[in-house]
Tab-separated table of C-alpha atoms in Angstrom:
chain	number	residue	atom	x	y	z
U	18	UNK	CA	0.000	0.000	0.000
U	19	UNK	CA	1.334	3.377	-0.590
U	20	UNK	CA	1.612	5.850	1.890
U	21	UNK	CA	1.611	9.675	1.554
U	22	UNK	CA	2.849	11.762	4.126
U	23	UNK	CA	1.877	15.333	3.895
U	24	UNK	CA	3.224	18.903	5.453
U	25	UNK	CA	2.331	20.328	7.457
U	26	UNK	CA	0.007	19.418	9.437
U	27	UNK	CA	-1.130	22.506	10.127
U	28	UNK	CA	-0.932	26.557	8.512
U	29	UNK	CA	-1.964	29.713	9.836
U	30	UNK	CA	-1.528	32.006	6.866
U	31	UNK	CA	-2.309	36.248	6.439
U	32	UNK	CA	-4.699	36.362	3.457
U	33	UNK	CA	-2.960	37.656	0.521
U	34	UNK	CA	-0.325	35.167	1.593
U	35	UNK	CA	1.434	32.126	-0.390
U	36	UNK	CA	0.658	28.602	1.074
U	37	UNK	CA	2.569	25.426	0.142
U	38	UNK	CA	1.317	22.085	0.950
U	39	UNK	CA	3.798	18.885	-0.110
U	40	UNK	CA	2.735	15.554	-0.202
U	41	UNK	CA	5.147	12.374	0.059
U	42	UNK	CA	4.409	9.215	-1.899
U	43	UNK	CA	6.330	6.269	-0.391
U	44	UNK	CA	7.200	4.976	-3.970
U	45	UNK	CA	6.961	6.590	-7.728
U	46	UNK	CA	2.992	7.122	-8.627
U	47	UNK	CA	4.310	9.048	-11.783
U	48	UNK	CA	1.633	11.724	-12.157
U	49	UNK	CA	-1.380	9.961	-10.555
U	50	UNK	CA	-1.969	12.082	-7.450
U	51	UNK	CA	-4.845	14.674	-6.824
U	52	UNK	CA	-5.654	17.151	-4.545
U	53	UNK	CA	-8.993	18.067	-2.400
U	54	UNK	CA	-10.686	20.695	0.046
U	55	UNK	CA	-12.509	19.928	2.753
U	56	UNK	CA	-14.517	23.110	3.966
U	57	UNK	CA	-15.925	22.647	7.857
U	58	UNK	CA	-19.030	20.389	7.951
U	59	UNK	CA	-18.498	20.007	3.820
U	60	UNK	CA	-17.824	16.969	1.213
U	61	UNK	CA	-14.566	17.123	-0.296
U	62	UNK	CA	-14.162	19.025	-3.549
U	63	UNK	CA	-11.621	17.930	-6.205
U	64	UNK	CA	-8.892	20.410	-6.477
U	65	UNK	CA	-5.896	19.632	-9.015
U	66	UNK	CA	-6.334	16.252	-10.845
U	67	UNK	CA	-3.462	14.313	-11.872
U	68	UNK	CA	-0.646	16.516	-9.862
U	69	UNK	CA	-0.670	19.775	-12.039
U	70	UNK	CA	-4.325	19.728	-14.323
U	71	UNK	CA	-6.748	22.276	-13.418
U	72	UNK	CA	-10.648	21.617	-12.973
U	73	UNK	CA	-13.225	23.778	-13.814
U	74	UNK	CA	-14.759	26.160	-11.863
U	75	UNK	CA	-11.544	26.128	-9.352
U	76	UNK	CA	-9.965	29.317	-8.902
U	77	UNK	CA	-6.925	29.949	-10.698
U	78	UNK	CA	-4.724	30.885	-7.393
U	79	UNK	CA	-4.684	26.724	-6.870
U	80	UNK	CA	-2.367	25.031	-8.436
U	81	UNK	CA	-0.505	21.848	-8.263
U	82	UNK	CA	3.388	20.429	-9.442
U	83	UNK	CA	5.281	17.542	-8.756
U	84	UNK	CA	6.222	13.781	-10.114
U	85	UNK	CA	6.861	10.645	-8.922
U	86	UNK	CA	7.502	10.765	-5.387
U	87	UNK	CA	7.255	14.809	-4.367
U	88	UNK	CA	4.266	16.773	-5.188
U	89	UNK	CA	3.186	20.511	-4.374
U	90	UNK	CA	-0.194	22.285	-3.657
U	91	UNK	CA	-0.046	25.800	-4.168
U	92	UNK	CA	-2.775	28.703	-3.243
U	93	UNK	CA	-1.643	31.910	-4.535
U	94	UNK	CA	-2.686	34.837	-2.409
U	95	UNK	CA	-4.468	32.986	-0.160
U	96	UNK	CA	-8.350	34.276	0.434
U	97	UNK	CA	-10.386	33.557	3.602
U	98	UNK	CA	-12.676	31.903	1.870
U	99	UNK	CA	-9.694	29.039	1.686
U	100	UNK	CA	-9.536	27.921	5.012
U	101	UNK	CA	-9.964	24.301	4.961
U	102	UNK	CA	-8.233	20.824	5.113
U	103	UNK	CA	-6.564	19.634	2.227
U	104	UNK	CA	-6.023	15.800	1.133
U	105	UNK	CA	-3.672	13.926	-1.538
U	106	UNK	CA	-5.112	11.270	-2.617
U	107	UNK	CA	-3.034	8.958	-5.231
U	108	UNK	CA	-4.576	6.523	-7.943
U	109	UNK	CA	-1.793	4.909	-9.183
U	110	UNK	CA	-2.299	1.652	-7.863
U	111	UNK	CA	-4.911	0.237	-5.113
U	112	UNK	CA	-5.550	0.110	-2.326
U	113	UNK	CA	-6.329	3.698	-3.451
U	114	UNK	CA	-4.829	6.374	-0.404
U	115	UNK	CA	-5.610	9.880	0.957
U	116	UNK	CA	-2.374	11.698	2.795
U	117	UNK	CA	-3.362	12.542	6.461
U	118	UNK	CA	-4.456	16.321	5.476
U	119	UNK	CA	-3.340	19.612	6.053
U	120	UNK	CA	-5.371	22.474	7.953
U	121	UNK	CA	-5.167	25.874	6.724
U	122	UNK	CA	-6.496	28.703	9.262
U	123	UNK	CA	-6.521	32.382	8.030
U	124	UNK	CA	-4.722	34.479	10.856
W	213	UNK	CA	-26.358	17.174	-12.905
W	214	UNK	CA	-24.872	14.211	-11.499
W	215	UNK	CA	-25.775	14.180	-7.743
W	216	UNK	CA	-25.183	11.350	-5.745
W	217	UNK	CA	-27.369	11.308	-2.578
W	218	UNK	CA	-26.827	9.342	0.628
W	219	UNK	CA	-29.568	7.718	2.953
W	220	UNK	CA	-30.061	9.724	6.199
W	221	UNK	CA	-27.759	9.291	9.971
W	222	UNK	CA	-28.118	6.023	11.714
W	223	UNK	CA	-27.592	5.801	15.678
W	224	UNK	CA	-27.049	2.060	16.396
W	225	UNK	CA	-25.775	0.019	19.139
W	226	UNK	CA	-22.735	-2.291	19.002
W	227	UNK	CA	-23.469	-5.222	17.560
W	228	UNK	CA	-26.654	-4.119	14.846
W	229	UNK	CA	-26.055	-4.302	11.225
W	230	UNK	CA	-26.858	-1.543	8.948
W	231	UNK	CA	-26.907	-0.965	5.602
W	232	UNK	CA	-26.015	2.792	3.973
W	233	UNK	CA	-26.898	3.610	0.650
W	234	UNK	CA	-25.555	5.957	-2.248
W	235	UNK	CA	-28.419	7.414	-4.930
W	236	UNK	CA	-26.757	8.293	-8.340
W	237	UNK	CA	-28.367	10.320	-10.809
W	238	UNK	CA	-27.654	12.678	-13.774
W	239	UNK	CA	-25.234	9.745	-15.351
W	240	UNK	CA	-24.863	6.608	-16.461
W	241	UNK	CA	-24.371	4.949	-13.289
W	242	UNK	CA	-23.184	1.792	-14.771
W	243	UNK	CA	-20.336	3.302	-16.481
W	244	UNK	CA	-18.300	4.960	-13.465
W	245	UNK	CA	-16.697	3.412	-10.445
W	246	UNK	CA	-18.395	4.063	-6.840
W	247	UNK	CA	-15.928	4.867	-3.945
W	248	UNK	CA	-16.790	4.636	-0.353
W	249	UNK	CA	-14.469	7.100	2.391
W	250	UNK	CA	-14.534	7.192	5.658
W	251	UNK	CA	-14.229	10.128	7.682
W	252	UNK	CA	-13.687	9.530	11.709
W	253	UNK	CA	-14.440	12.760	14.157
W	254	UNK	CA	-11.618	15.317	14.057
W	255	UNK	CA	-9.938	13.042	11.596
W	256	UNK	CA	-9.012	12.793	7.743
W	257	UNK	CA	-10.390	10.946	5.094
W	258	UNK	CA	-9.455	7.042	4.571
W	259	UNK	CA	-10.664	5.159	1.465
W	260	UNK	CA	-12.625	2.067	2.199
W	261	UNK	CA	-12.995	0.318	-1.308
W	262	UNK	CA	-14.603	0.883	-4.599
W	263	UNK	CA	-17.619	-1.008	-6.857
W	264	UNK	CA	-18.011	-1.048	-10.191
W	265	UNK	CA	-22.198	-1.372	-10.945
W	266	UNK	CA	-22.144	-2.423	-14.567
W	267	UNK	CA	-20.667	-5.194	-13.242
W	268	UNK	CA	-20.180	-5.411	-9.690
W	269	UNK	CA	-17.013	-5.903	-9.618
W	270	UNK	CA	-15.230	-4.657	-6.319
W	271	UNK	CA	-11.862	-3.710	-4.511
W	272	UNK	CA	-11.288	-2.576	-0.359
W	273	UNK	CA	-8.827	-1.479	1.269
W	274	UNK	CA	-6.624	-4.161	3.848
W	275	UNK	CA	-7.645	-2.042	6.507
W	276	UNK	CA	-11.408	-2.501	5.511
W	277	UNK	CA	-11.289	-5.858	3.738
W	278	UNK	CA	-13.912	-8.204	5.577
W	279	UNK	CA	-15.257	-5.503	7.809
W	280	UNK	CA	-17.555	-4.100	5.479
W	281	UNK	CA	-19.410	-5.113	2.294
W	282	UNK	CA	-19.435	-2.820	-0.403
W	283	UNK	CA	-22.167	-3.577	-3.650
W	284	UNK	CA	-24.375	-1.837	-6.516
W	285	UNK	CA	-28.120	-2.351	-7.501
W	286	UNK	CA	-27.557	-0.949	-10.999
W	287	UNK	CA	-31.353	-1.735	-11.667
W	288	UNK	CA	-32.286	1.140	-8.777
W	289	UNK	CA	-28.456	3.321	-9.664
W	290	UNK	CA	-27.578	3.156	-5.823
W	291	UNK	CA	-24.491	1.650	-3.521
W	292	UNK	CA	-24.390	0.661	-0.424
W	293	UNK	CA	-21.869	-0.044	2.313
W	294	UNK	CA	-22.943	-2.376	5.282
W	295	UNK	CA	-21.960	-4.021	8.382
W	296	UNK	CA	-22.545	-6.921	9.954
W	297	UNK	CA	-22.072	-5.806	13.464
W	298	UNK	CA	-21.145	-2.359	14.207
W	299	UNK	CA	-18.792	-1.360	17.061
W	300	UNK	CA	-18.225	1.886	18.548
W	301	UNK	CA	-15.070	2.427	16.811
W	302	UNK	CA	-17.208	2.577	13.234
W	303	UNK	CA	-18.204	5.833	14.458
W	304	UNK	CA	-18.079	8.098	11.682
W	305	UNK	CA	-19.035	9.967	8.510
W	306	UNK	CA	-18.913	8.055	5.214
W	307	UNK	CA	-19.118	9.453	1.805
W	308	UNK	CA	-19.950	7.785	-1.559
W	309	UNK	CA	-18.174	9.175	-4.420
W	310	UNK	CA	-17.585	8.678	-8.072
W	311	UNK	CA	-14.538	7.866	-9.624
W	312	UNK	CA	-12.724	9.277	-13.034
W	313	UNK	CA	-11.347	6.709	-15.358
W	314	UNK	CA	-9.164	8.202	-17.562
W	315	UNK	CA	-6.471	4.962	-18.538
W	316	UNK	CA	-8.632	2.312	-17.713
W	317	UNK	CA	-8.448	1.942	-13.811
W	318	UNK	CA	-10.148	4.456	-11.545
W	319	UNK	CA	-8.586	7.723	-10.676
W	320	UNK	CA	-9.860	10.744	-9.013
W	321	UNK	CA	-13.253	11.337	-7.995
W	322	UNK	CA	-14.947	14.158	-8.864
W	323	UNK	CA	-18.599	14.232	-7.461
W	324	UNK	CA	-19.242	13.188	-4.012
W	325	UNK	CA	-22.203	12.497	-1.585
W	326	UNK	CA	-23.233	14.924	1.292
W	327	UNK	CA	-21.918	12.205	3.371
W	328	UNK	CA	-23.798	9.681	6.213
W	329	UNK	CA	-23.117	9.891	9.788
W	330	UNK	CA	-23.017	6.661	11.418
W	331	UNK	CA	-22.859	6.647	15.359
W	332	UNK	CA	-22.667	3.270	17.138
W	333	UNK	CA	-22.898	3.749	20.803
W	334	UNK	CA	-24.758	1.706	23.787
């Protein structure tokens, strides 16, 4: 089973700011590796499919990187509207696997 | 619009089965996999195991594997996750989702359920 291992745990970030989320894949998942949100008392939405392809309807200050075994979430200019948990999840072979999450409070 | 809607909380005692289920509409429902997550208090999101309705083929998780039963009723569009006997530890919220497949296997999901919370307690 692969494991990913994501950091931090947990951000407090001034809007406007830059917040970077990495996630850890235990072994190479090439490009298979996607990114949620969690809002408080919400479903997940889907972020960033497939490490770095956008998805409608997501603002364009999210954005993802990364291959193999390092991968990057990025919020540009981060609103307040973003505070949430955020999950990597990777496809590339099952049992399927979320990373642990990372909470992002706006200071 | 796809929508994918989830039966109503349970509160059951250790022990009870129970049966969730997972309402898809707006799509072909035979033509995308189903994922189930599970989602503890306070905690992050763990993925149980996945069915495919147009055939009902299905895959868990080790961690989940023989714990729960995961199917499809393709005839009704709906998939359900149940338990034999509950314990307290099953205490949680559980989403249904539907999974992308983009080469072949099953990828990301991209609609999900508004989630069932399950509470086992005596």
């Amino acid at each position: 089973e692969i494991v990913l291992t994501q950091s931090p745990d947990f951000q407090s970030v001034t809007p406007k700011e830059k917040v970077t989320i990495t996630c850890r894949a235990s072994q190479s998942i090439g490009s298979s590796l996607h990114w949620y949100q969690q809002k408080p008392d919400q479903s997940p939405k889907l972020l960033i499919k497939f490490a770095s392809q956008s998805v409608s309807g997501v603002p364009s200050r999210f954005s993802g990187s990364g291959y193999g075994t390092d991968f990057t979430l990025t919020i540009n200019s981060l609103e307040a509207e973003d505070a949430a948990a955020y999950y990597c999840h990777q496809s590339s072979s099952l049992p399927q696997t979320f990373g642990g999450g990372t909470k992002v409070e706006i200071k | 619009e796809v929508q994918l809607v989830q039966s109503g909380a349970e509160v059951k005692k250790p022990g009870e089965s129970l049966k969730i289920s997972c309402k898809g509409s707006g799509y072909s429902f035979t033509n995308y996999w189903i994922g189930w997550v599970r989602q503890m208090p306070g905690k992050g999101l763990e993925w149980m195991g996945i069915v495919y309705p147009g055939g009902s083929h299905t895959k868990y998780s080790p961690s989940f594997q023989g714990q729960v039963t995961i199917s499809a009723d393709k005839s009704i569009s709906t998939a359900y996750l149940q338990w034999s006997s509950l314990k307290a530890s099953d205490t949680a919220i559980y989403y249904c989702a539907r999974l992308i497949a983009v080469a072949g296997g099953p990828d990301y999901f991209d609609y999900w359920g508004q989630g069932t919370l399950v509470t086992v307690s005596s």
